[in-house]
Coordinates of C-alpha atoms in Angstrom, one line a residue:
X14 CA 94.9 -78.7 179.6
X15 CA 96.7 -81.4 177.7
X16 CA 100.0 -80.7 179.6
X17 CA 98.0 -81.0 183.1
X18 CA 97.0 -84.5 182.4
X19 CA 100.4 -85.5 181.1
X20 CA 102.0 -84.0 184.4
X21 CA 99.1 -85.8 186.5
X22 CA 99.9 -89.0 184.6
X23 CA 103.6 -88.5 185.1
X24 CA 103.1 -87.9 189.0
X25 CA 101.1 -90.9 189.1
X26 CA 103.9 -93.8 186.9
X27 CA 106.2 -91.4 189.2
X28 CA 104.3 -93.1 192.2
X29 CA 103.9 -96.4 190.8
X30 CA 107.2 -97.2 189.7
X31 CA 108.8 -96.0 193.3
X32 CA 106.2 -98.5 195.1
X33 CA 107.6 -101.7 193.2
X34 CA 110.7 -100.4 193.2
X35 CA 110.6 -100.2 197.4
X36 CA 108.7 -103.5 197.2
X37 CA 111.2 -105.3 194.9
X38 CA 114.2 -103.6 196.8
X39 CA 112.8 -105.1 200.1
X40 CA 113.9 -108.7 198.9
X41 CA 117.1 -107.7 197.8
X42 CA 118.5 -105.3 200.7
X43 CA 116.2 -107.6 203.3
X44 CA 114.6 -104.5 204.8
X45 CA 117.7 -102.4 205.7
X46 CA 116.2 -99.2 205.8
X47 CA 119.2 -97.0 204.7
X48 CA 119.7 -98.9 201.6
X49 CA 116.0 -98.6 200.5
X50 CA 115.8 -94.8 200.7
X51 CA 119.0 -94.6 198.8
X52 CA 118.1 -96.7 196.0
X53 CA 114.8 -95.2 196.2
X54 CA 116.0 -91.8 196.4
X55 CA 118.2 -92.5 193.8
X56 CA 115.6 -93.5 190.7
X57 CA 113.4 -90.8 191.9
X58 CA 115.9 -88.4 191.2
X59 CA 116.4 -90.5 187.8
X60 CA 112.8 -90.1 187.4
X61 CA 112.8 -86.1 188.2
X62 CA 115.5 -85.7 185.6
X63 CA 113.2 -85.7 182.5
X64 CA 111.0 -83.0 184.2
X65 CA 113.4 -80.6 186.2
X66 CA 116.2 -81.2 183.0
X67 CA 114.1 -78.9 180.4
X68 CA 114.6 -76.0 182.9
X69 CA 117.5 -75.8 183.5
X70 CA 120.1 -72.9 181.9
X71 CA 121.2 -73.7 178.1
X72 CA 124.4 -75.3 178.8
X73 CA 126.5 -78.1 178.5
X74 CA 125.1 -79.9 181.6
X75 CA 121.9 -79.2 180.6
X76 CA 122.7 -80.9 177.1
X77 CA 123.8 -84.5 179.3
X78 CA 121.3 -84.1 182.0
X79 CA 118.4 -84.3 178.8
X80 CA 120.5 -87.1 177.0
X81 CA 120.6 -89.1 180.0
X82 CA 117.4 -88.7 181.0
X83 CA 115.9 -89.3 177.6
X84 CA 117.3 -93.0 178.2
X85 CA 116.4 -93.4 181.3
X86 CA 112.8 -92.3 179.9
X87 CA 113.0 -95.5 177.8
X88 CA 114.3 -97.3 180.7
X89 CA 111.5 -96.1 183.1
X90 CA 108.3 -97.4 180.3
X91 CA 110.3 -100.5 180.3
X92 CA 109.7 -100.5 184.3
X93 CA 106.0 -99.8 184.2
X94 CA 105.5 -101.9 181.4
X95 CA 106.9 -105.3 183.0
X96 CA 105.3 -104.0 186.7
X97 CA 102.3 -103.8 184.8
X98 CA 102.6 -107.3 183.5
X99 CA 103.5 -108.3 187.0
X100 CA 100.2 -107.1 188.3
X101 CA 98.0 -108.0 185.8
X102 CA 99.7 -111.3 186.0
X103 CA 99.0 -111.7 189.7
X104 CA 95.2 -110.4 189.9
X105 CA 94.2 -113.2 187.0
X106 CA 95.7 -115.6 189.0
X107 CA 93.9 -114.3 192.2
X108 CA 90.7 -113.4 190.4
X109 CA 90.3 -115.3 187.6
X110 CA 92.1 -118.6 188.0
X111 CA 91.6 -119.1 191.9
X112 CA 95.4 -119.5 192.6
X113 CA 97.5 -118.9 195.9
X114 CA 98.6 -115.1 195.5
X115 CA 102.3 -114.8 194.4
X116 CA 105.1 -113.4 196.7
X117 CA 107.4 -111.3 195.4
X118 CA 110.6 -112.7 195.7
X119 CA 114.4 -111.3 194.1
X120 CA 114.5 -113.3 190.9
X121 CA 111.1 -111.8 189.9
X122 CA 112.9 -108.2 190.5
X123 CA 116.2 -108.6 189.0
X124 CA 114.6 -110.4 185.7
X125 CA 112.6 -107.2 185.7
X126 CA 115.1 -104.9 186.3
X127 CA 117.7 -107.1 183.8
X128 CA 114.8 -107.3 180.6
X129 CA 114.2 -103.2 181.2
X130 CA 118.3 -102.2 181.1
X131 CA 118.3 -104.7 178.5
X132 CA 116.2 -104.0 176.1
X133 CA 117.0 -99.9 176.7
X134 CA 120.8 -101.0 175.8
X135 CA 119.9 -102.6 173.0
X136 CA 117.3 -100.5 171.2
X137 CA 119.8 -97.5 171.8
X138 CA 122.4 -99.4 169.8
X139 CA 120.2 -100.7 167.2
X140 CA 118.7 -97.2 166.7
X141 CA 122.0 -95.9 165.2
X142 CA 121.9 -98.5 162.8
X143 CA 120.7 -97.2 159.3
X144 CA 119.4 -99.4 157.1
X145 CA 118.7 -99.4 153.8
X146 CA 114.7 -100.3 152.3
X147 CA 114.5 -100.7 148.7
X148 CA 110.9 -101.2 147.8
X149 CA 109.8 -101.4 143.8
X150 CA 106.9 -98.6 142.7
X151 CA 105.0 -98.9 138.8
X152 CA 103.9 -95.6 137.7
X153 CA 101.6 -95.9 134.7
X154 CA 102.7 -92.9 132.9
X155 CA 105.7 -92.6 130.0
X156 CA 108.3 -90.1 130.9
X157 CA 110.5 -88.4 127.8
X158 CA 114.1 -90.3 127.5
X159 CA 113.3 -92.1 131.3
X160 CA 112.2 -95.2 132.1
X161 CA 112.6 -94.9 135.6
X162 CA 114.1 -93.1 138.4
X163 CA 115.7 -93.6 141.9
X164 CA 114.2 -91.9 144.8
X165 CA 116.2 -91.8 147.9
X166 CA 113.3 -91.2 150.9
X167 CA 114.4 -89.7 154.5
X168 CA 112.7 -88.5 157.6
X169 CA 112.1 -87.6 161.3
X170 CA 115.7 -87.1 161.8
X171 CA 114.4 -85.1 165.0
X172 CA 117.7 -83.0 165.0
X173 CA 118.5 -82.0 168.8
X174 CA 119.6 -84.0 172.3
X175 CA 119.9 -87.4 170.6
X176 CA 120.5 -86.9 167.0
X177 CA 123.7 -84.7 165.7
X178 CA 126.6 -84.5 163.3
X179 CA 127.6 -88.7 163.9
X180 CA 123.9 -89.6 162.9
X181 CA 123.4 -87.4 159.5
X182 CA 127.3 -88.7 158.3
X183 CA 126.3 -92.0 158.9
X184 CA 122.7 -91.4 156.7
X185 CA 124.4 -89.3 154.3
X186 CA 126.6 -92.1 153.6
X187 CA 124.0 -94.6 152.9
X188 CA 122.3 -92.1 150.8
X189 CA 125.1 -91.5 148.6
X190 CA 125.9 -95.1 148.2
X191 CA 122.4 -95.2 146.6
X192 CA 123.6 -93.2 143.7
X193 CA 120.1 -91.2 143.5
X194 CA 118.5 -89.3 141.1
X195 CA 116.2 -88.0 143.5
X196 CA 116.2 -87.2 147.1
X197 CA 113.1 -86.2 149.3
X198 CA 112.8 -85.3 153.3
X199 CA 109.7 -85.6 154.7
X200 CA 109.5 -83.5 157.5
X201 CA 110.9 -83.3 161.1
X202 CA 113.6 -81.9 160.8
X203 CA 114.7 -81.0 164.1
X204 CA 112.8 -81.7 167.8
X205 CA 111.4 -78.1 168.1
X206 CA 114.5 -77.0 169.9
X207 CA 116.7 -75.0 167.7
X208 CA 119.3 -74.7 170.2
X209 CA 119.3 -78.5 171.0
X210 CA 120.6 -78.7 167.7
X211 CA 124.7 -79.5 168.3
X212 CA 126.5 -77.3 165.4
X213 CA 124.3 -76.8 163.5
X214 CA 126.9 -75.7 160.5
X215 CA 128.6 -78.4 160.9
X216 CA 125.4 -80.2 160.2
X217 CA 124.4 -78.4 157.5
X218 CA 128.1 -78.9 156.1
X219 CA 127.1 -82.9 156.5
X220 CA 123.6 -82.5 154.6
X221 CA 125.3 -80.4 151.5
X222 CA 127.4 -83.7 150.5
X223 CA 124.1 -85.3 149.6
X224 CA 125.0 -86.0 146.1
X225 CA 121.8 -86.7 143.3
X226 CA 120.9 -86.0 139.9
X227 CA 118.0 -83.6 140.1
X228 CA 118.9 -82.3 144.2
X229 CA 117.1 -82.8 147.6
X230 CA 113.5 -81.1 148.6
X231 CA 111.9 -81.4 151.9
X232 CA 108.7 -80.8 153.9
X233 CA 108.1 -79.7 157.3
X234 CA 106.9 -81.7 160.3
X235 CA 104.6 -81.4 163.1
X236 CA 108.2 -81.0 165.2
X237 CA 109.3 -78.3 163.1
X238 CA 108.5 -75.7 165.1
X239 CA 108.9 -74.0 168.4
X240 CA 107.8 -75.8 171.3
X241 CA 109.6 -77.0 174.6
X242 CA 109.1 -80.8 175.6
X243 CA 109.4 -83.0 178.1
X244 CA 110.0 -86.4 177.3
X245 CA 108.2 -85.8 174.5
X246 CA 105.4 -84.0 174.6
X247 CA 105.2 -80.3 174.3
X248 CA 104.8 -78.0 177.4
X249 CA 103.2 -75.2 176.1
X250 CA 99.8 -73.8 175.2
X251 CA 100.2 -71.9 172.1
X252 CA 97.9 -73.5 169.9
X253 CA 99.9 -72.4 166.7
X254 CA 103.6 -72.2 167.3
X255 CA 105.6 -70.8 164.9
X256 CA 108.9 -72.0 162.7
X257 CA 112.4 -71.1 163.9
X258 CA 113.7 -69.2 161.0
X259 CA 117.0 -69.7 161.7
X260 CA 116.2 -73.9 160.5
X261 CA 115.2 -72.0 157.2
X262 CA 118.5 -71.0 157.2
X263 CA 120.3 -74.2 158.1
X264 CA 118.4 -76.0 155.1
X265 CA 119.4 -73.5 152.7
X266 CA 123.0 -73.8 153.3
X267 CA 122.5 -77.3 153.5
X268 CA 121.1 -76.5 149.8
X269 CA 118.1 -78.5 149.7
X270 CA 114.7 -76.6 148.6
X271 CA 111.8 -76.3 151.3
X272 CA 108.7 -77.3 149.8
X273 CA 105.7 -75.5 151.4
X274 CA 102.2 -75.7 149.7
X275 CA 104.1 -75.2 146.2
X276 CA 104.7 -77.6 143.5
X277 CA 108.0 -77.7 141.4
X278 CA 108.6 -79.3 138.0
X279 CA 111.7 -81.7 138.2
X280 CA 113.7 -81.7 135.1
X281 CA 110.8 -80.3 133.2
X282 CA 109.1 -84.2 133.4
X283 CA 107.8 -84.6 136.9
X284 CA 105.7 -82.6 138.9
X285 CA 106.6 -82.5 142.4
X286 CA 104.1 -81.1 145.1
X287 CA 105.5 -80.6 148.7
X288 CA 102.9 -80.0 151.7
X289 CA 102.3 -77.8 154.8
X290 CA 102.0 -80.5 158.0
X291 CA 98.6 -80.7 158.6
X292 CA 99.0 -81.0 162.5
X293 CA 101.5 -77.6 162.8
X294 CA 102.5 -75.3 159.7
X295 CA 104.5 -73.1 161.2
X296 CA 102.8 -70.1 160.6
X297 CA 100.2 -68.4 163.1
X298 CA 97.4 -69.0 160.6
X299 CA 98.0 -72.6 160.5
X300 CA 96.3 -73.2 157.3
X301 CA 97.4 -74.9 154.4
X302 CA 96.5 -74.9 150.6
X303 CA 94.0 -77.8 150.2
X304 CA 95.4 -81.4 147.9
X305 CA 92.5 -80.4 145.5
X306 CA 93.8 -76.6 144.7
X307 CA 97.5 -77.5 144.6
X308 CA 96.3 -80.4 141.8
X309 CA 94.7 -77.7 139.5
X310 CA 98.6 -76.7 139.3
X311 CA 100.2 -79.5 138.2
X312 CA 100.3 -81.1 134.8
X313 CA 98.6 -84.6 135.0
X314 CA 99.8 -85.8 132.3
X315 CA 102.8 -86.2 133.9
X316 CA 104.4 -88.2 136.9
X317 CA 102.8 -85.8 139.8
X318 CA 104.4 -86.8 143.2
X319 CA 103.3 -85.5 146.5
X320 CA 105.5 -85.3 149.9
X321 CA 103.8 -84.8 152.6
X322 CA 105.1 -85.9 156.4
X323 CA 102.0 -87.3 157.9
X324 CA 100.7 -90.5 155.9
X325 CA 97.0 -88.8 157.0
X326 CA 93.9 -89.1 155.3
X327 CA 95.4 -91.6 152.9
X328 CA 91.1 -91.9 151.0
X329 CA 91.9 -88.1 149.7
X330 CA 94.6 -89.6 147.7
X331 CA 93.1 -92.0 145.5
X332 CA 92.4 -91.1 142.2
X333 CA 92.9 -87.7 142.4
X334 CA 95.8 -87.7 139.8
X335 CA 98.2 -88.5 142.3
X336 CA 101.0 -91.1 141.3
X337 CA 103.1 -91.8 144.6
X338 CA 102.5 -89.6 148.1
X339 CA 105.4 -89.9 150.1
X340 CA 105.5 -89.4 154.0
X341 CA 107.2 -90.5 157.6
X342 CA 106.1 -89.1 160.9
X343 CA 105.2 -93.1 162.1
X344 CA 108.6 -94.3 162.9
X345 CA 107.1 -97.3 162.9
X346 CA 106.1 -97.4 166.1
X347 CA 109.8 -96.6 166.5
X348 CA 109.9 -99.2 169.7
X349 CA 108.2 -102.3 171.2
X350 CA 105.5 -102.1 173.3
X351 CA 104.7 -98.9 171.5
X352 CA 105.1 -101.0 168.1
X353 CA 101.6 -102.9 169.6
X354 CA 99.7 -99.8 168.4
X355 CA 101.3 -98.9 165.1
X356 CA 98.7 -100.7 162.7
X357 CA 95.8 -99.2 165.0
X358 CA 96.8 -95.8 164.7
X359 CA 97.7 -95.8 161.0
X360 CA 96.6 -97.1 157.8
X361 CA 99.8 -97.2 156.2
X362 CA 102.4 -97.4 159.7
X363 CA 105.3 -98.5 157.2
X364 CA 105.6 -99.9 153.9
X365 CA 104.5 -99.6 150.8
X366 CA 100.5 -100.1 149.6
X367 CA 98.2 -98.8 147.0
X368 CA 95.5 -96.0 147.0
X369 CA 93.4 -96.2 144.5
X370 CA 95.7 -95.5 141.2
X371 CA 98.4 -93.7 143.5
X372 CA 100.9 -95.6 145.2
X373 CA 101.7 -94.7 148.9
X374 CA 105.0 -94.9 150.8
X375 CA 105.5 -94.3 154.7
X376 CA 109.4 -94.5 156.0
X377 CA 110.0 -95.4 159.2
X378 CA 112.7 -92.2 159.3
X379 CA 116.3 -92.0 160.5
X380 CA 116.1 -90.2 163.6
X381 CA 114.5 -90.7 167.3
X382 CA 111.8 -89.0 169.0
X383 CA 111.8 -89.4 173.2
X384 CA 113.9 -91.9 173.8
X385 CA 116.4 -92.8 171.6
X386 CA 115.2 -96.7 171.1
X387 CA 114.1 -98.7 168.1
X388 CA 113.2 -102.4 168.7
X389 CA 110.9 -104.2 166.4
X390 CA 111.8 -101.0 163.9
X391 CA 114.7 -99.5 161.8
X392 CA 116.2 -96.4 161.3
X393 CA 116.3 -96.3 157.7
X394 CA 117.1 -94.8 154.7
X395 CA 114.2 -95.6 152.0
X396 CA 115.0 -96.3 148.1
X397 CA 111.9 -96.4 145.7
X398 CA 113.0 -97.4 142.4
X399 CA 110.4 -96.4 140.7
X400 CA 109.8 -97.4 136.8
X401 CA 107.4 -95.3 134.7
X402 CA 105.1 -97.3 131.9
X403 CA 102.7 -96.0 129.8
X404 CA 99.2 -97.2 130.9
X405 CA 97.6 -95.6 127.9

């Protein structure tokens, strides 16, 4: 059903955007009828590309027909967004304010058509910028011969049409130059494409020079599993897809340990406990253990850290024994105007804050998801240096 009304809402922007697009092109080609249905033509063909692209064979033209159109999808919301703007713009005026309706004219188009290509240009080049987020956590508990501890925090690298080999040497990098003793994923691994994934030994070559003390764990995602998409959004109607195995594969030879609904003791002095997603498991039951039976396993006398990829139902957390969840799975609204929504939708978009006697972190992750923009957000790399007292 869900895929219906996406498809009916695509049809619909589809419409939309080609209207002002005719309307705007009238000013510029002065109504010469063979350059509007070429332009025209051409941007619905654009437009048709994020649709028709995820059927077409596995191949390399498949692979730059996707990658294309997944910035031309960031393009396009750019279009609708300042058309929007436009309109509601002109009906105040009309309505509200009881001015002369505004004419159209070419300035008003190109500005539109300049902010959209814009901002699309720069969000894609800012999005492979890593960054580095170093944020300071207190946990009120003595650990043995350690007063604190680095932890390096990644996520959502989204592994597939836009994120590859270049993008995990360039966060591998900035992890290492953390020096770490500690380094956690928190889901989305890869865009539920296995096969999107470019070489994937080469990548898992990159992830095994991640160098820490005590080694790298991970979660899985909501994305972690097997779905096809278009321009984001899954096309299917299985209502619990499974895992690739071949990704469990890829992470062991990257050599970092897969977390699911199991707890781990680091070093003997921490308790680790890494989650199922809560959305998608992977597995056809989709169930996973509940926060209240994977605590009766843990020693609370100890540091007990929890990563988990959504930052959901951040109440359960609070005094419950917890010291510091960890998650991603926001993006931080990844890119403006979507950005608008981030603090609506979550509790804890990004940041840092505390829950009750537990300490919560949310990264805005390293990879993309759609298209492959960040404004008014980073791609990051998160460092918690986190210092262990003893509240007794």
């Amino acid at each position: 059903m869900f895929k219906w009304f996406m498809l009916a809402v695509y049809v619909i922007l589809l419409i939309y955007t080609m209207a002002h697009f005719h309307k705007g092109l009238e000013f510029i080609t002065g109504k010469k009828r063979r350059y509007l249905v070429g332009m025209c033509t051409l941007v619905g063909v654009c437009c048709l590309m994020i649709l028709v692209g995820r059927f077409l064979p596995a191949d390399g033209f498949r692979r730059h027909i996707i990658e294309f159109s997944n910035y031309f999808l960031g393009f396009w919301i750019y279009l609708v967004f300042f058309f929007a703007l436009l309109d509601i713009a002109l009906i105040l005026r009309k309505r509200v304010w009881k001015k002369p309706a505004f004419t159209w004219h070419t300035a008003t188009f190109g500005i539109i058509l300049l902010l959209s290509a814009g901002l699309t240009v720069c969000g894609g080049i800012h999005a492979r910028h890593v960054t580095v987020n170093t944020q300071n956590v207190t946990i009120h508990k003595s650990v043995d011969g350690m007063k604190e501890m680095k932890i390096v925090l990644v996520s959502d690298w989204h592994l597939g049409y836009s994120i590859g080999v270049r993008d995990m040497k360039r966060m591998v990098k900035k992890i290492n130059e953390q020096n770490p003793d500690l380094v956690l994923v928190a889901g989305d691994i890869y865009d539920n494409e296995y096969e999107a994934i470019h070489k994937p030994e080469e990548v898992a070559k990159v992830l095994k020079g991640i160098r820490s003390r005590y080694g790298t764990y991970g979660v899985y995602g909501n994305h972690d599993v097997s779905e096809k998409l278009v321009g984001g959004f899954t096309t299917q109607t299985d209502a619990n897809p499974t895992r690739d195995p071949r990704i469990d594969r890829m992470m062991a030879k990257a050599g970092i340990t897969m977390l699911q609904d199991q707890v781990i003791s680091v070093d003997g002095k921490i308790d680790l406990v890494g989650r199922l997603d809560g959305e998608k498991t992977g597995y056809r039951n989709n169930r996973r253990e509940s926060l209240q039976n994977l605590m009766q396993t843990v020693d609370k006398n100890k540091p007990v850290l929890v990563l988990n990829h959504e930052p959901e139902h951040l109440k359960d957390y609070k005094d419950t024994g917890v010291d510091l969840l960890m998650a991603g799975h926001t993006h931080a609204g990844q890119f403006f105007p979507l950005t608008i929504m981030r603090s609506f939708v979550w509790e804890n978009y990004w940041g840092v804050e505390k829950l009750g006697t537990a300490t919560g972190a949310v990264t805005s992750g390293v990879g993309v998801y759609g298209p492959p923009l960040r404004l008014l957000s980073n791609s990051e790399v998160m460092v918690l240096n986190v210092r262990f007292e003893d509240g007794r």
